[in-house]
Amino acid sequence: MDSIEEYVGRVKAGEVDCFEPIVETYKKQIYIYCCRMLGCTQDAQDAVQDIFIKAFTKLNTYEAKFSFSSWLYKIAYHHCLNILRKRRVRMRVSRLIKPAGYADSVEETLERKWFSEPLEYAMTKLSVEERNLLVLRVFEDKPFTEIAQILDKNLSAVKKKYARMKQKVIKLIQEKEVTGLCEIRDSRSKIEF
């Protein structure tokens, strides 16, 4: 079986069919990452397609000094960041024109339950950069060196940001649990940092 780097080289040489094994290798990981970043399965499905199209069209810019995985996650991060920015603008506009008696759709209700309530609450209070750091480190189990490559940050800066974000998440989860606004019914809310 060929390595990802060999497939990348073959695609760069014009063998476009060799991009399919790359997609097959990473599509599930990128989908899960997008779900966690965007909190919406439909947006995540669309994002995965867009990310692989971007990766294919920009493959000539990939340099093997970093892992292909880091390069792909970097594309995914920036794509999700753009979606979240657009979503924020749409939400502001919709609040201005939304009727007072508006009720969430079933899909919106299910999307909110994607995570346990305390974790979901904590994630909504995080900045996009903090959320990305949490997803990459905790859910995707990426090493700090790879996260630093994805974010174009210094390794020690990433570790410091992670330590601060970790304390913030713990405090937010405890805050949510203590206020009695929700009960922990799902063992998945217990995150190990």
PDB file of C-alpha atoms in Angstrom:
ATOM      1  CA  MET A   1       0.000   0.000   0.000  1.00  0.00           C
ATOM      2  CA  ASP A   2       1.286   3.447  -0.915  1.00  0.00           C
ATOM      3  CA  SER A   3       1.814   6.146   1.681  1.00  0.00           C
ATOM      4  CA  ILE A   4      -0.107   9.413   1.638  1.00  0.00           C
ATOM      5  CA  GLU A   5       3.040  11.251   0.561  1.00  0.00           C
ATOM      6  CA  GLU A   6       3.367   8.914  -2.441  1.00  0.00           C
ATOM      7  CA  TYR A   7      -0.261   9.556  -3.414  1.00  0.00           C
ATOM      8  CA  VAL A   8       0.302  13.308  -3.063  1.00  0.00           C
ATOM      9  CA  GLY A   9       3.328  13.091  -5.344  1.00  0.00           C
ATOM     10  CA  ARG A  10       1.386  11.101  -7.901  1.00  0.00           C
ATOM     11  CA  VAL A  11      -1.502  13.601  -7.862  1.00  0.00           C
ATOM     12  CA  LYS A  12       0.984  16.462  -8.320  1.00  0.00           C
ATOM     13  CA  ALA A  13       2.409  14.529 -11.294  1.00  0.00           C
ATOM     14  CA  GLY A  14      -1.026  14.472 -12.911  1.00  0.00           C
ATOM     15  CA  GLU A  15      -2.524  11.188 -11.707  1.00  0.00           C
ATOM     16  CA  VAL A  16      -5.731  12.771 -10.366  1.00  0.00           C
ATOM     17  CA  ASP A  17      -7.280   9.394  -9.546  1.00  0.00           C
ATOM     18  CA  CYS A  18      -4.698   9.043  -6.771  1.00  0.00           C
ATOM     19  CA  PHE A  19      -6.514  11.742  -4.812  1.00  0.00           C
ATOM     20  CA  GLU A  20      -9.332   9.298  -4.020  1.00  0.00           C
ATOM     21  CA  PRO A  21      -7.291   7.210  -1.523  1.00  0.00           C
ATOM     22  CA  ILE A  22      -6.286  10.462   0.212  1.00  0.00           C
ATOM     23  CA  VAL A  23      -9.949  11.426   0.585  1.00  0.00           C
ATOM     24  CA  GLU A  24     -10.843   7.949   1.830  1.00  0.00           C
ATOM     25  CA  THR A  25      -8.068   8.099   4.423  1.00  0.00           C
ATOM     26  CA  TYR A  26      -9.062  11.471   5.896  1.00  0.00           C
ATOM     27  CA  LYS A  27     -12.761  12.060   5.175  1.00  0.00           C
ATOM     28  CA  LYS A  28     -14.063  10.588   8.454  1.00  0.00           C
ATOM     29  CA  GLN A  29     -11.514  12.471  10.587  1.00  0.00           C
ATOM     30  CA  ILE A  30     -12.197  15.768   8.833  1.00  0.00           C
ATOM     31  CA  TYR A  31     -15.957  15.230   9.098  1.00  0.00           C
ATOM     32  CA  ILE A  32     -15.759  14.634  12.855  1.00  0.00           C
ATOM     33  CA  TYR A  33     -13.503  17.682  13.239  1.00  0.00           C
ATOM     34  CA  CYS A  34     -15.974  19.843  11.281  1.00  0.00           C
ATOM     35  CA  CYS A  35     -18.928  18.524  13.303  1.00  0.00           C
ATOM     36  CA  ARG A  36     -17.195  19.532  16.500  1.00  0.00           C
ATOM     37  CA  MET A  37     -16.124  22.918  15.196  1.00  0.00           C
ATOM     38  CA  LEU A  38     -19.423  23.794  13.540  1.00  0.00           C
ATOM     39  CA  GLY A  39     -21.871  21.897  15.748  1.00  0.00           C
ATOM     40  CA  CYS A  40     -24.029  21.000  12.747  1.00  0.00           C
ATOM     41  CA  THR A  41     -23.898  17.776  10.768  1.00  0.00           C
ATOM     42  CA  GLN A  42     -25.227  19.307   7.529  1.00  0.00           C
ATOM     43  CA  ASP A  43     -22.700  22.157   7.643  1.00  0.00           C
ATOM     44  CA  ALA A  44     -19.981  19.598   8.412  1.00  0.00           C
ATOM     45  CA  GLN A  45     -20.906  17.456   5.396  1.00  0.00           C
ATOM     46  CA  ASP A  46     -20.805  20.484   3.117  1.00  0.00           C
ATOM     47  CA  ALA A  47     -17.559  21.668   4.688  1.00  0.00           C
ATOM     48  CA  VAL A  48     -15.816  18.318   4.122  1.00  0.00           C
ATOM     49  CA  GLN A  49     -16.581  18.481   0.412  1.00  0.00           C
ATOM     50  CA  ASP A  50     -15.334  22.061   0.189  1.00  0.00           C
ATOM     51  CA  ILE A  51     -12.187  21.253   2.177  1.00  0.00           C
ATOM     52  CA  PHE A  52     -11.216  18.382  -0.111  1.00  0.00           C
ATOM     53  CA  ILE A  53     -11.880  20.504  -3.185  1.00  0.00           C
ATOM     54  CA  LYS A  54      -9.619  23.205  -1.742  1.00  0.00           C
ATOM     55  CA  ALA A  55      -6.993  20.611  -0.850  1.00  0.00           C
ATOM     56  CA  PHE A  56      -7.070  19.209  -4.383  1.00  0.00           C
ATOM     57  CA  THR A  57      -6.819  22.607  -6.054  1.00  0.00           C
ATOM     58  CA  LYS A  58      -4.040  23.781  -3.709  1.00  0.00           C
ATOM     59  CA  LEU A  59      -2.120  20.522  -3.574  1.00  0.00           C
ATOM     60  CA  ASN A  60       0.741  22.065  -5.535  1.00  0.00           C
ATOM     61  CA  THR A  61       1.362  24.396  -2.546  1.00  0.00           C
ATOM     62  CA  TYR A  62       1.799  21.489  -0.129  1.00  0.00           C
ATOM     63  CA  GLU A  63       5.381  20.989   1.028  1.00  0.00           C
ATOM     64  CA  ALA A  64       6.420  17.784   2.767  1.00  0.00           C
ATOM     65  CA  LYS A  65       8.248  19.651   5.560  1.00  0.00           C
ATOM     66  CA  PHE A  66       4.990  19.266   7.560  1.00  0.00           C
ATOM     67  CA  SER A  67       2.735  16.244   7.612  1.00  0.00           C
ATOM     68  CA  PHE A  68      -0.059  16.116   5.066  1.00  0.00           C
ATOM     69  CA  SER A  69      -2.482  15.701   7.963  1.00  0.00           C
ATOM     70  CA  SER A  70      -1.371  19.030   9.486  1.00  0.00           C
ATOM     71  CA  TRP A  71      -1.716  20.755   6.127  1.00  0.00           C
ATOM     72  CA  LEU A  72      -5.216  19.334   5.618  1.00  0.00           C
ATOM     73  CA  TYR A  73      -6.347  20.266   9.141  1.00  0.00           C
ATOM     74  CA  LYS A  74      -5.064  23.784   8.544  1.00  0.00           C
ATOM     75  CA  ILE A  75      -7.308  24.058   5.490  1.00  0.00           C
ATOM     76  CA  ALA A  76     -10.200  22.633   7.541  1.00  0.00           C
ATOM     77  CA  TYR A  77      -9.561  25.095  10.381  1.00  0.00           C
ATOM     78  CA  HIS A  78      -9.612  28.123   8.103  1.00  0.00           C
ATOM     79  CA  HIS A  79     -12.674  26.857   6.249  1.00  0.00           C
ATOM     80  CA  CYS A  80     -14.595  26.306   9.517  1.00  0.00           C
ATOM     81  CA  LEU A  81     -13.462  29.704  10.766  1.00  0.00           C
ATOM     82  CA  ASN A  82     -14.951  31.332   7.655  1.00  0.00           C
ATOM     83  CA  ILE A  83     -18.226  29.444   8.099  1.00  0.00           C
ATOM     84  CA  LEU A  84     -18.447  30.516  11.745  1.00  0.00           C
ATOM     85  CA  ARG A  85     -17.820  34.142  10.801  1.00  0.00           C
ATOM     86  CA  LYS A  86     -20.551  34.033   8.148  1.00  0.00           C
ATOM     87  CA  ARG A  87     -22.889  32.305  10.596  1.00  0.00           C
ATOM     88  CA  ARG A  88     -22.314  35.026  13.186  1.00  0.00           C
ATOM     89  CA  VAL A  89     -23.277  37.710  10.664  1.00  0.00           C
ATOM     90  CA  ARG A  90     -26.394  35.759   9.609  1.00  0.00           C
ATOM     91  CA  MET A  91     -27.421  35.317  13.249  1.00  0.00           C
ATOM     92  CA  ARG A  92     -27.137  39.040  13.907  1.00  0.00           C
ATOM     93  CA  VAL A  93     -29.270  39.826  10.883  1.00  0.00           C
ATOM     94  CA  SER A  94     -31.842  37.136  11.701  1.00  0.00           C
ATOM     95  CA  ARG A  95     -32.222  38.452  15.268  1.00  0.00           C
ATOM     96  CA  LEU A  96     -33.203  41.806  13.808  1.00  0.00           C
ATOM     97  CA  ILE A  97     -35.887  40.334  11.561  1.00  0.00           C
ATOM     98  CA  LYS A  98     -36.937  37.231  13.531  1.00  0.00           C
ATOM     99  CA  PRO A  99     -40.531  37.298  14.799  1.00  0.00           C
ATOM    100  CA  ALA A 100     -40.901  37.212  18.580  1.00  0.00           C
ATOM    101  CA  GLY A 101     -42.754  33.875  18.604  1.00  0.00           C
ATOM    102  CA  TYR A 102     -40.150  31.968  16.587  1.00  0.00           C
ATOM    103  CA  ALA A 103     -39.517  28.349  17.672  1.00  0.00           C
ATOM    104  CA  ASP A 104     -36.448  26.283  16.857  1.00  0.00           C
ATOM    105  CA  SER A 105     -36.821  23.535  14.276  1.00  0.00           C
ATOM    106  CA  VAL A 106     -36.312  19.905  15.219  1.00  0.00           C
ATOM    107  CA  GLU A 107     -32.924  19.975  13.459  1.00  0.00           C
ATOM    108  CA  GLU A 108     -31.794  23.037  15.466  1.00  0.00           C
ATOM    109  CA  THR A 109     -32.892  21.372  18.699  1.00  0.00           C
ATOM    110  CA  LEU A 110     -30.977  18.178  17.855  1.00  0.00           C
ATOM    111  CA  GLU A 111     -27.874  20.151  16.888  1.00  0.00           C
ATOM    112  CA  ARG A 112     -27.844  21.847  20.296  1.00  0.00           C
ATOM    113  CA  LYS A 113     -27.820  18.412  21.914  1.00  0.00           C
ATOM    114  CA  TRP A 114     -24.728  17.315  19.956  1.00  0.00           C
ATOM    115  CA  PHE A 115     -22.709  17.669  23.139  1.00  0.00           C
ATOM    116  CA  SER A 116     -23.640  17.281  26.781  1.00  0.00           C
ATOM    117  CA  GLU A 117     -25.166  20.443  28.194  1.00  0.00           C
ATOM    118  CA  PRO A 118     -22.205  21.511  30.384  1.00  0.00           C
ATOM    119  CA  LEU A 119     -19.713  20.944  27.564  1.00  0.00           C
ATOM    120  CA  GLU A 120     -21.972  22.596  25.009  1.00  0.00           C
ATOM    121  CA  TYR A 121     -22.330  25.571  27.335  1.00  0.00           C
ATOM    122  CA  ALA A 122     -18.558  25.786  27.791  1.00  0.00           C
ATOM    123  CA  MET A 123     -17.915  25.529  24.048  1.00  0.00           C
ATOM    124  CA  THR A 124     -20.314  28.385  23.313  1.00  0.00           C
ATOM    125  CA  LYS A 125     -18.333  30.570  25.705  1.00  0.00           C
ATOM    126  CA  LEU A 126     -15.000  29.814  24.011  1.00  0.00           C
ATOM    127  CA  SER A 127     -13.532  31.890  21.217  1.00  0.00           C
ATOM    128  CA  VAL A 128     -13.154  30.159  17.850  1.00  0.00           C
ATOM    129  CA  GLU A 129      -9.428  29.756  18.473  1.00  0.00           C
ATOM    130  CA  GLU A 130     -10.039  28.226  21.912  1.00  0.00           C
ATOM    131  CA  ARG A 131     -12.704  25.885  20.516  1.00  0.00           C
ATOM    132  CA  ASN A 132     -10.349  24.802  17.744  1.00  0.00           C
ATOM    133  CA  LEU A 133      -7.605  24.121  20.270  1.00  0.00           C
ATOM    134  CA  LEU A 134     -10.013  22.042  22.388  1.00  0.00           C
ATOM    135  CA  VAL A 135     -11.233  20.034  19.408  1.00  0.00           C
ATOM    136  CA  LEU A 136      -7.743  19.381  18.044  1.00  0.00           C
ATOM    137  CA  ARG A 137      -6.217  18.374  21.380  1.00  0.00           C
ATOM    138  CA  VAL A 138      -9.061  16.604  23.206  1.00  0.00           C
ATOM    139  CA  PHE A 139     -11.316  15.206  20.498  1.00  0.00           C
ATOM    140  CA  GLU A 140      -8.809  14.729  17.670  1.00  0.00           C
ATOM    141  CA  ASP A 141      -5.940  13.807  20.046  1.00  0.00           C
ATOM    142  CA  LYS A 142      -3.400  15.830  18.065  1.00  0.00           C
ATOM    143  CA  PRO A 143       0.056  16.404  19.606  1.00  0.00           C
ATOM    144  CA  PHE A 144       0.983  19.980  20.483  1.00  0.00           C
ATOM    145  CA  THR A 145       3.616  20.070  17.736  1.00  0.00           C
ATOM    146  CA  GLU A 146       1.024  19.328  15.065  1.00  0.00           C
ATOM    147  CA  ILE A 147      -1.441  21.820  16.574  1.00  0.00           C
ATOM    148  CA  ALA A 148       1.278  24.481  16.467  1.00  0.00           C
ATOM    149  CA  GLN A 149       1.802  23.721  12.756  1.00  0.00           C
ATOM    150  CA  ILE A 150      -1.928  23.866  12.026  1.00  0.00           C
ATOM    151  CA  LEU A 151      -2.338  27.191  13.843  1.00  0.00           C
ATOM    152  CA  ASP A 152       0.982  28.695  12.672  1.00  0.00           C
ATOM    153  CA  LYS A 153       1.897  29.355  16.304  1.00  0.00           C
ATOM    154  CA  ASN A 154       4.907  28.795  18.505  1.00  0.00           C
ATOM    155  CA  LEU A 155       4.798  25.469  20.396  1.00  0.00           C
ATOM    156  CA  SER A 156       5.155  27.084  23.837  1.00  0.00           C
ATOM    157  CA  ALA A 157       2.426  29.622  22.987  1.00  0.00           C
ATOM    158  CA  VAL A 158       0.064  26.776  22.022  1.00  0.00           C
ATOM    159  CA  LYS A 159       0.791  24.955  25.283  1.00  0.00           C
ATOM    160  CA  LYS A 160       0.144  28.135  27.310  1.00  0.00           C
ATOM    161  CA  LYS A 161      -3.104  28.851  25.437  1.00  0.00           C
ATOM    162  CA  TYR A 162      -4.178  25.274  25.988  1.00  0.00           C
ATOM    163  CA  ALA A 163      -3.498  25.459  29.726  1.00  0.00           C
ATOM    164  CA  ARG A 164      -5.546  28.685  29.990  1.00  0.00           C
ATOM    165  CA  MET A 165      -8.341  27.272  27.849  1.00  0.00           C
ATOM    166  CA  LYS A 166      -8.405  24.072  29.898  1.00  0.00           C
ATOM    167  CA  GLN A 167      -8.888  26.016  33.123  1.00  0.00           C
ATOM    168  CA  LYS A 168     -11.583  28.123  31.460  1.00  0.00           C
ATOM    169  CA  VAL A 169     -13.496  25.033  30.262  1.00  0.00           C
ATOM    170  CA  ILE A 170     -13.285  23.363  33.671  1.00  0.00           C
ATOM    171  CA  LYS A 171     -14.563  26.546  35.327  1.00  0.00           C
ATOM    172  CA  LEU A 172     -17.397  26.923  32.797  1.00  0.00           C
ATOM    173  CA  ILE A 173     -18.486  23.283  33.162  1.00  0.00           C
ATOM    174  CA  GLN A 174     -18.453  23.576  36.951  1.00  0.00           C
ATOM    175  CA  GLU A 175     -20.343  26.858  36.712  1.00  0.00           C
ATOM    176  CA  LYS A 176     -23.027  25.214  34.561  1.00  0.00           C
ATOM    177  CA  GLU A 177     -23.299  22.205  36.874  1.00  0.00           C
ATOM    178  CA  VAL A 178     -23.443  24.277  40.069  1.00  0.00           C
ATOM    179  CA  THR A 179     -26.094  26.704  38.861  1.00  0.00           C
ATOM    180  CA  GLY A 180     -28.490  23.811  38.490  1.00  0.00           C
ATOM    181  CA  LEU A 181     -29.270  24.831  34.932  1.00  0.00           C
ATOM    182  CA  CYS A 182     -28.665  21.300  33.815  1.00  0.00           C
ATOM    183  CA  GLU A 183     -27.986  17.816  35.050  1.00  0.00           C
ATOM    184  CA  ILE A 184     -25.243  15.581  33.823  1.00  0.00           C
ATOM    185  CA  ARG A 185     -27.067  12.705  32.206  1.00  0.00           C
ATOM    186  CA  ASP A 186     -24.354  11.759  29.796  1.00  0.00           C
ATOM    187  CA  SER A 187     -20.992  10.349  30.811  1.00  0.00           C
ATOM    188  CA  ARG A 188     -19.479  11.918  27.658  1.00  0.00           C
ATOM    189  CA  SER A 189     -19.520  15.271  29.469  1.00  0.00           C
ATOM    190  CA  LYS A 190     -16.565  14.076  31.521  1.00  0.00           C
ATOM    191  CA  ILE A 191     -13.605  15.261  29.483  1.00  0.00           C
ATOM    192  CA  GLU A 192     -10.102  14.236  30.299  1.00  0.00           C
ATOM    193  CA  PHE A 193      -7.560  16.922  29.482  1.00  0.00           C
TER     194      PHE A 193
END
